[in-house]
Coordinates of N, CA and C in Angstrom, one line a residue:
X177 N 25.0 -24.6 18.2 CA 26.1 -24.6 19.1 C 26.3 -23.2 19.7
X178 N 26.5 -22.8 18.5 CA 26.2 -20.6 19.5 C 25.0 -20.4 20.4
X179 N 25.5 -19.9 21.6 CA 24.6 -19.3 22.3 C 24.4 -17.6 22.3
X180 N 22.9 -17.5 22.5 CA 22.6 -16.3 22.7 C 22.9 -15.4 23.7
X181 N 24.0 -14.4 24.0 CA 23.2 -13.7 25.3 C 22.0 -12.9 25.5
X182 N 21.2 -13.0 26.0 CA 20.3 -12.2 26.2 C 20.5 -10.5 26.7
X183 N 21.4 -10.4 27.2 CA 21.7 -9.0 27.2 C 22.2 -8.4 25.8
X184 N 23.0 -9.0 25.4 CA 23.2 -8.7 24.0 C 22.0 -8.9 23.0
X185 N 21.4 -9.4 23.4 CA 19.9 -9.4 22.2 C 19.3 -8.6 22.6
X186 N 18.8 -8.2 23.8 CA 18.4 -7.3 24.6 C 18.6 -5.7 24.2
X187 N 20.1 -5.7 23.7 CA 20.5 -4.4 23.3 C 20.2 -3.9 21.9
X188 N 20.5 -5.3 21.2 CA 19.8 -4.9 19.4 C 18.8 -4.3 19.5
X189 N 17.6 -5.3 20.5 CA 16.3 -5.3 20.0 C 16.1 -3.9 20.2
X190 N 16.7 -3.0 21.4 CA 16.7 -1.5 21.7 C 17.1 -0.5 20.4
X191 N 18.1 -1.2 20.0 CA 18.7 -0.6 18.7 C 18.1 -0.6 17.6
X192 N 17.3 -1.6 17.7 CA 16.7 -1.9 15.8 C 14.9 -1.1 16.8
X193 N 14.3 -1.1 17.7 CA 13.3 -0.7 17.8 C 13.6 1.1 17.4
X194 N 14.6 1.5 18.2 CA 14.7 2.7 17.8 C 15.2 3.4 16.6
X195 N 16.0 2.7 16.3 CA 16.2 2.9 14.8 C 15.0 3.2 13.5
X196 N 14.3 1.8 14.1 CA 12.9 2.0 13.1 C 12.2 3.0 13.4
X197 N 12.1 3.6 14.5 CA 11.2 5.2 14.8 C 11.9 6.2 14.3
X198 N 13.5 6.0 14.5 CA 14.2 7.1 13.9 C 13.7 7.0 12.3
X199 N 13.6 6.3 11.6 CA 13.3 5.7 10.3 C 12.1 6.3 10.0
X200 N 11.2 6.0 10.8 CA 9.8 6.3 10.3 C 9.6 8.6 10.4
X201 N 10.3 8.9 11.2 CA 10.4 10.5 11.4 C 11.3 11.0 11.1
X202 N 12.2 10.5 9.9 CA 13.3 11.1 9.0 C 14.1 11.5 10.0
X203 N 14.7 11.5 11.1 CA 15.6 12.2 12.2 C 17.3 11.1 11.9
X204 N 17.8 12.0 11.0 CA 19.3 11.6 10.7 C 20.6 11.7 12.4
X205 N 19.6 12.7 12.5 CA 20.8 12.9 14.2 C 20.4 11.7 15.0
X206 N 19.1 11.4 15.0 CA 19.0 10.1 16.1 C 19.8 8.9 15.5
X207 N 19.8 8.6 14.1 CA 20.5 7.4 13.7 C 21.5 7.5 14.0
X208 N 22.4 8.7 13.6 CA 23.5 9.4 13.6 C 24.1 8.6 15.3
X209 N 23.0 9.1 16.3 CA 23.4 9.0 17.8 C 23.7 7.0 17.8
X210 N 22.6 6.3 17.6 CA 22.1 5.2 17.5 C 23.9 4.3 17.0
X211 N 24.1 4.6 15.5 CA 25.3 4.3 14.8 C 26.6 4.1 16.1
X212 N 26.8 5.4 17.0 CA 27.5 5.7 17.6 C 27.4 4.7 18.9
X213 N 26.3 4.7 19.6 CA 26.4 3.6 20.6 C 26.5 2.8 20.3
X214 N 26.0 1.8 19.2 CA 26.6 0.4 18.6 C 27.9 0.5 18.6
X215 N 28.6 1.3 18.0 CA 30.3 1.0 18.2 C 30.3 0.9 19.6
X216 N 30.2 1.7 20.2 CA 30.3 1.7 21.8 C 30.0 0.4 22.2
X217 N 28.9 -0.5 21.8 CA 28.2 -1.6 22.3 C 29.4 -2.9 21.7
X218 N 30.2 -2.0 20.7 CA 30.7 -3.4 20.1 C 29.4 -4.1 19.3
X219 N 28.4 -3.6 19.0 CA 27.6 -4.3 17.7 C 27.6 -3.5 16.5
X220 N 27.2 -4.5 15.5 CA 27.6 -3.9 14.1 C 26.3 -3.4 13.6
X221 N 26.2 -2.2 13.0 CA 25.0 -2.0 12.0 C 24.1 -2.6 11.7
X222 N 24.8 -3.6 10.7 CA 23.8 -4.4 9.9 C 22.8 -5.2 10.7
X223 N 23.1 -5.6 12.4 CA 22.5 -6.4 13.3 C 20.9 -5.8 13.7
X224 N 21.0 -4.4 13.6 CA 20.0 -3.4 13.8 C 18.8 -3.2 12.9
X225 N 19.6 -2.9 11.4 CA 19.1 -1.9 10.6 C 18.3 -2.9 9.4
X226 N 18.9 -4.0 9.5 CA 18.4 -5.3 8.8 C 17.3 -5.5 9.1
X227 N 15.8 -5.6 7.9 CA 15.0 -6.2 8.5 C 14.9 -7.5 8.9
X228 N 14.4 -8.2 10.4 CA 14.5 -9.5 10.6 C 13.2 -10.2 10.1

């Protein structure tokens, strides 16, 4: 019955792609940055950082 927006999935997939590069080159300030736009986006953490 939920639908998806695609802009909104659109924006995880940005968020969890880059997250995992920040992940893979130990860079705390990019997550740091990353963390921050999600609030801004109105999406939570766990939607990102979780593996799917």
């Amino acid at each position: 019955m939920a639908t998806t927006d695609p802009r909104r999935q659109a924006m995880v997939d940005s968020l969890r792609s880059r997250y995992e590069e920040a992940e893979q080159q130990h860079d705390a300030e990019a997550k740091q940055a990353l963390f921050k736009e999600a609030v801004y986006l109105g999406i939570q953490p766990e939607e990102f950082t979780q593996a799917s």
